[in-house]
CSV table of C-alpha atoms in Angstrom, one decimal:
chain,number,residue,atom,x,y,z
A,834,UNK,CA,-53.8,63.9,98.7
A,835,UNK,CA,-52.8,63.5,95.2
A,836,UNK,CA,-49.4,65.2,94.1
A,837,UNK,CA,-47.4,65.2,90.7
A,838,UNK,CA,-43.7,66.1,90.7
A,839,UNK,CA,-42.9,69.0,88.9
A,840,UNK,CA,-39.0,69.1,86.9
A,841,UNK,CA,-38.9,72.9,87.1
A,842,UNK,CA,-37.7,74.8,83.8
A,843,UNK,CA,-35.1,77.4,83.7
A,844,UNK,CA,-36.3,80.8,82.8
A,845,UNK,CA,-33.5,83.6,81.8
A,846,UNK,CA,-32.7,86.9,80.4
A,847,UNK,CA,-35.4,88.8,83.2
A,848,UNK,CA,-34.9,92.2,84.9
A,849,UNK,CA,-36.5,91.8,88.8
A,850,UNK,CA,-37.6,94.1,91.2
A,851,UNK,CA,-37.8,92.1,94.6
A,852,UNK,CA,-38.8,93.0,98.0
A,853,UNK,CA,-38.2,91.2,101.7
A,854,UNK,CA,-40.8,89.3,103.5
A,855,UNK,CA,-41.8,91.2,106.7
A,856,UNK,CA,-40.9,89.4,110.0
A,857,UNK,CA,-43.5,86.5,110.4
A,858,UNK,CA,-46.0,86.6,113.3
A,859,UNK,CA,-45.8,82.9,114.0
A,860,UNK,CA,-42.6,81.2,113.3
A,861,UNK,CA,-43.6,78.9,111.3
A,862,UNK,CA,-46.6,80.2,109.7
A,863,UNK,CA,-46.5,83.6,107.4
A,864,UNK,CA,-49.7,84.4,105.5
A,865,UNK,CA,-49.6,87.6,103.0
A,866,UNK,CA,-52.4,90.1,102.3
A,867,UNK,CA,-51.3,91.5,99.0
A,868,UNK,CA,-52.4,94.8,98.4
A,869,UNK,CA,-54.3,94.8,102.2
A,870,UNK,CA,-53.4,97.9,104.4
A,871,UNK,CA,-53.9,96.2,108.3
A,872,UNK,CA,-53.0,92.9,109.9
A,873,UNK,CA,-56.0,91.3,111.1
A,874,UNK,CA,-57.2,88.1,112.3
A,875,UNK,CA,-59.7,86.4,109.8
A,876,UNK,CA,-63.2,83.9,110.3
A,877,UNK,CA,-60.6,80.8,110.5
A,878,UNK,CA,-58.6,82.3,113.0
A,879,UNK,CA,-55.2,82.6,110.5
A,880,UNK,CA,-52.9,86.2,111.2
A,881,UNK,CA,-52.6,88.0,107.8
A,882,UNK,CA,-50.4,90.9,107.8
A,883,UNK,CA,-50.3,93.1,104.9
A,884,UNK,CA,-47.4,93.8,102.3
A,885,UNK,CA,-48.0,97.7,102.3
A,886,UNK,CA,-44.8,98.4,104.3
A,887,UNK,CA,-42.2,96.8,102.2
A,888,UNK,CA,-40.7,98.4,99.6
A,889,UNK,CA,-43.0,96.6,97.0
A,890,UNK,CA,-43.8,97.7,93.6
A,891,UNK,CA,-47.0,97.7,92.2
A,892,UNK,CA,-50.6,99.3,92.6
A,893,UNK,CA,-53.5,98.3,95.0
A,894,UNK,CA,-56.7,97.5,93.6
A,895,UNK,CA,-59.9,97.0,96.1
A,896,UNK,CA,-61.8,93.8,94.3
A,897,UNK,CA,-65.3,92.8,95.6
A,898,UNK,CA,-64.6,89.5,97.2
A,899,UNK,CA,-66.4,86.1,96.3
A,900,UNK,CA,-69.9,85.5,97.2
A,901,UNK,CA,-68.6,82.7,99.7
A,902,UNK,CA,-66.5,85.1,101.3
A,903,UNK,CA,-69.1,88.1,102.2
A,904,UNK,CA,-71.7,85.7,103.7
A,905,UNK,CA,-69.2,85.2,106.4
A,906,UNK,CA,-70.0,87.1,109.8
A,907,UNK,CA,-66.6,88.3,109.7
A,908,UNK,CA,-66.0,88.7,106.0
A,909,UNK,CA,-62.3,90.6,106.1
A,910,UNK,CA,-60.4,88.7,103.5
A,911,UNK,CA,-57.7,88.9,101.4
A,912,UNK,CA,-59.8,88.4,98.5
A,913,UNK,CA,-60.9,92.2,99.1
A,914,UNK,CA,-58.0,93.6,97.6
A,915,UNK,CA,-54.8,92.5,94.7
A,916,UNK,CA,-51.8,94.1,93.9
A,917,UNK,CA,-51.2,94.4,90.6
A,918,UNK,CA,-47.5,94.5,89.0
A,919,UNK,CA,-48.3,96.8,85.4
A,920,UNK,CA,-44.7,98.1,85.7
A,921,UNK,CA,-41.2,97.2,82.9
A,922,UNK,CA,-40.1,94.8,85.0
A,923,UNK,CA,-40.4,91.2,83.6
A,924,UNK,CA,-41.1,89.3,87.0
A,925,UNK,CA,-41.6,90.6,90.7
A,926,UNK,CA,-40.5,88.6,93.7
A,927,UNK,CA,-41.4,88.1,97.4
A,928,UNK,CA,-37.7,87.6,98.9
A,929,UNK,CA,-37.8,85.2,102.4
A,930,UNK,CA,-34.6,85.2,103.8
A,931,UNK,CA,-32.9,83.7,106.9
A,932,UNK,CA,-33.5,87.4,108.7
A,933,UNK,CA,-37.0,87.9,108.6
A,934,UNK,CA,-38.6,84.3,108.7
A,935,UNK,CA,-35.8,81.5,109.2
A,936,UNK,CA,-35.4,79.9,105.7
A,937,UNK,CA,-32.6,77.3,105.4
A,938,UNK,CA,-31.2,75.4,103.2
A,939,UNK,CA,-33.0,71.8,102.8
A,940,UNK,CA,-36.1,72.5,104.5
A,941,UNK,CA,-39.3,72.1,103.4
A,942,UNK,CA,-41.5,74.8,103.0
A,943,UNK,CA,-45.4,74.7,101.5
A,944,UNK,CA,-46.2,77.8,99.0
A,945,UNK,CA,-49.7,78.7,98.5
A,946,UNK,CA,-50.5,81.5,96.0
A,947,UNK,CA,-54.2,83.0,95.7
A,948,UNK,CA,-55.8,84.5,92.8
A,949,UNK,CA,-59.2,86.1,92.8
A,950,UNK,CA,-59.8,89.1,90.3
A,951,UNK,CA,-63.1,89.7,90.9
A,952,UNK,CA,-65.6,91.1,88.1
A,953,UNK,CA,-63.1,94.0,86.7
A,954,UNK,CA,-59.8,93.6,85.9
A,955,UNK,CA,-58.2,97.1,85.0
A,956,UNK,CA,-56.1,95.9,82.5
A,957,UNK,CA,-56.2,94.5,78.8
A,958,UNK,CA,-55.1,91.1,78.1
A,959,UNK,CA,-53.6,89.7,74.8
A,960,UNK,CA,-56.8,87.4,74.8
A,961,UNK,CA,-60.6,88.4,75.7
A,962,UNK,CA,-61.8,87.5,79.2
A,963,UNK,CA,-58.7,85.6,80.0
A,964,UNK,CA,-55.5,86.6,81.4
A,965,UNK,CA,-52.2,84.5,81.7
A,966,UNK,CA,-49.3,85.0,83.4
A,967,UNK,CA,-46.4,82.7,85.3
A,968,UNK,CA,-45.0,82.0,89.0
A,969,UNK,CA,-41.4,80.9,89.6
A,970,UNK,CA,-39.9,79.6,92.6
A,971,UNK,CA,-36.3,81.5,92.1
A,972,UNK,CA,-35.6,81.5,88.6
A,973,UNK,CA,-37.3,78.1,88.2
A,974,UNK,CA,-40.6,78.0,86.3
A,975,UNK,CA,-43.7,76.7,88.6
A,976,UNK,CA,-46.8,77.1,86.7
A,977,UNK,CA,-49.1,79.5,84.5
A,978,UNK,CA,-51.7,80.8,85.9
A,979,UNK,CA,-54.7,81.4,83.8
A,980,UNK,CA,-58.3,83.0,84.8
A,981,UNK,CA,-61.3,83.3,83.1
A,982,UNK,CA,-62.8,87.0,83.1
A,983,UNK,CA,-64.7,88.0,85.2
A,984,UNK,CA,-63.8,85.5,87.7
A,985,UNK,CA,-66.8,83.5,89.4
A,986,UNK,CA,-67.1,81.1,92.3
A,987,UNK,CA,-64.1,80.6,94.1
A,988,UNK,CA,-60.7,82.1,93.6
A,989,UNK,CA,-57.7,80.4,92.0
A,990,UNK,CA,-55.0,78.7,94.4
A,991,UNK,CA,-51.7,77.0,93.6
A,992,UNK,CA,-49.8,75.3,96.1
A,993,UNK,CA,-46.4,73.2,95.8
A,994,UNK,CA,-43.8,72.0,98.5
A,995,UNK,CA,-40.5,73.5,98.5
A,996,UNK,CA,-36.9,72.3,99.3
A,997,UNK,CA,-35.3,75.7,99.9
A,998,UNK,CA,-31.8,75.1,97.9
A,999,UNK,CA,-30.1,78.0,99.8
A,1000,UNK,CA,-31.1,80.1,102.8
A,1001,UNK,CA,-33.8,82.5,100.9
A,1002,UNK,CA,-37.0,81.5,98.8
A,1003,UNK,CA,-37.8,83.9,96.3
A,1004,UNK,CA,-41.8,83.9,94.9
A,1005,UNK,CA,-41.8,85.7,91.6
A,1006,UNK,CA,-44.8,86.3,89.2
A,1007,UNK,CA,-43.8,86.8,86.2
A,1008,UNK,CA,-45.1,87.8,82.3
A,1009,UNK,CA,-45.2,85.3,79.6
A,1010,UNK,CA,-42.9,87.2,77.3
A,1011,UNK,CA,-41.0,90.3,78.1
A,1012,UNK,CA,-42.9,92.7,75.5
A,1013,UNK,CA,-46.3,91.3,75.1
A,1014,UNK,CA,-48.0,89.8,78.1
A,1015,UNK,CA,-50.8,90.6,80.5
A,1016,UNK,CA,-50.5,91.8,83.7
A,1017,UNK,CA,-49.5,89.8,86.7
A,1018,UNK,CA,-51.3,90.1,90.0
A,1019,UNK,CA,-51.6,88.3,93.5
A,1020,UNK,CA,-54.5,88.5,96.5
A,1021,UNK,CA,-51.9,86.5,99.5
A,1022,UNK,CA,-49.2,84.4,99.7
A,1023,UNK,CA,-48.8,81.7,102.4
A,1024,UNK,CA,-45.5,80.3,103.5
A,1025,UNK,CA,-45.8,77.5,106.0
A,1026,UNK,CA,-42.3,75.6,107.2
A,1027,UNK,CA,-43.0,72.1,107.2
A,1028,UNK,CA,-41.7,68.8,109.3
A,1029,UNK,CA,-39.2,66.5,107.5
A,1030,UNK,CA,-41.0,63.4,108.6
A,1031,UNK,CA,-44.2,64.5,106.2
A,1032,UNK,CA,-44.4,61.9,103.7
A,1033,UNK,CA,-44.5,64.4,100.3
A,1034,UNK,CA,-41.3,65.6,102.1
A,1035,UNK,CA,-39.3,62.3,102.6
A,1036,UNK,CA,-40.3,61.3,99.7
A,1037,UNK,CA,-39.4,64.1,97.6
A,1038,UNK,CA,-36.1,64.0,99.2
A,1039,UNK,CA,-35.4,60.1,98.8
A,1040,UNK,CA,-36.8,59.6,95.6
A,1041,UNK,CA,-36.6,62.4,93.6
A,1042,UNK,CA,-33.4,64.6,94.9
A,1043,UNK,CA,-35.2,67.7,96.2
A,1044,UNK,CA,-37.8,68.4,93.3
A,1045,UNK,CA,-40.9,70.5,94.0
A,1046,UNK,CA,-43.8,68.5,94.7
A,1047,UNK,CA,-46.9,70.3,93.4
A,1048,UNK,CA,-50.7,69.9,94.1
A,1049,UNK,CA,-53.2,68.9,91.6
A,1050,UNK,CA,-56.1,68.4,94.0
A,1051,UNK,CA,-57.2,67.6,97.6
A,1052,UNK,CA,-60.9,66.0,98.1
A,1053,UNK,CA,-62.9,65.8,101.0
A,1054,UNK,CA,-65.6,63.4,100.4
A,1055,UNK,CA,-68.9,63.4,101.8
A,1056,UNK,CA,-69.3,67.0,102.9
A,1057,UNK,CA,-71.5,69.8,101.3
A,1058,UNK,CA,-69.5,72.5,100.5
A,1059,UNK,CA,-65.6,73.8,99.9
A,1060,UNK,CA,-64.0,74.0,103.1
A,1061,UNK,CA,-60.7,75.7,105.0
A,1062,UNK,CA,-60.4,74.2,108.6
A,1063,UNK,CA,-58.4,76.6,110.4
A,1064,UNK,CA,-57.6,73.8,113.0
A,1065,UNK,CA,-55.6,71.8,109.8
A,1066,UNK,CA,-51.7,71.4,110.4
A,1067,UNK,CA,-50.8,73.0,107.2
A,1068,UNK,CA,-54.5,75.0,107.0
A,1069,UNK,CA,-55.0,72.9,104.0
A,1070,UNK,CA,-58.0,73.6,101.4
A,1071,UNK,CA,-60.7,70.5,101.0
A,1072,UNK,CA,-62.9,70.7,98.2
A,1073,UNK,CA,-66.2,68.5,97.3
A,1074,UNK,CA,-66.8,66.3,94.8
A,1075,UNK,CA,-70.3,67.0,94.2
A,1076,UNK,CA,-72.9,64.6,93.8
A,1077,UNK,CA,-70.9,61.7,96.0
A,1078,UNK,CA,-72.6,61.4,98.7
A,1079,UNK,CA,-76.1,61.6,96.3
A,1080,UNK,CA,-74.9,58.4,94.0
A,1081,UNK,CA,-73.5,56.7,97.1
A,1082,UNK,CA,-76.8,57.2,98.6
A,1083,UNK,CA,-78.6,55.9,95.4
A,1084,UNK,CA,-76.6,53.1,95.0
A,1085,UNK,CA,-77.1,51.5,98.7
A,1086,UNK,CA,-79.3,49.0,100.1
């Protein structure tokens, strides 16, 4: 796993619409299908809950999932719908607190946000065939999401390790500017409490005063496709480096 340190940048002057997270199916693992209508178990054995029973705003749109999802026997997936936030608020937040998820100050959490717009995005964009918006943790900038449209291949995943600064965590989608920016959307959101003995967690606390660690890429050498093993402790995405197996074979004895 390759991680780089992220020094967060304060974002100010934003009006916000926040919703509280639902009660988690698993005490340490919460997977939200953003825009989904039902709770279900996917082909990897993951329990997904819908955000439609919360007080969240925005619009829901059904989208055509990626081909690799449609090829599965069980094609139920959070990539079949999106929640879009076209309203006047500058940012829209999912709020996880101590009551619904037992968030505790100074504990570590993995947060993964996924984005799949499919072939047709219903709102115009500032740059042709590209959508761009920001992800925030609390009021701090996490990363800018930029997606080419129409989207093809696989979804865009953004992942970060966070040390909670209080007994709640806010994950927000924000416009890049208050008056002239693209409309944010999201497909799924995962929150996972991490063991304090995990090396990235101990390194963050010891060397960076608890600053977030953002994933660059996680690579699985010698496989024929990308994988998402349901048995993995943090249910990680592993990506193939294409051609590595062939080059290794050709260079051998």
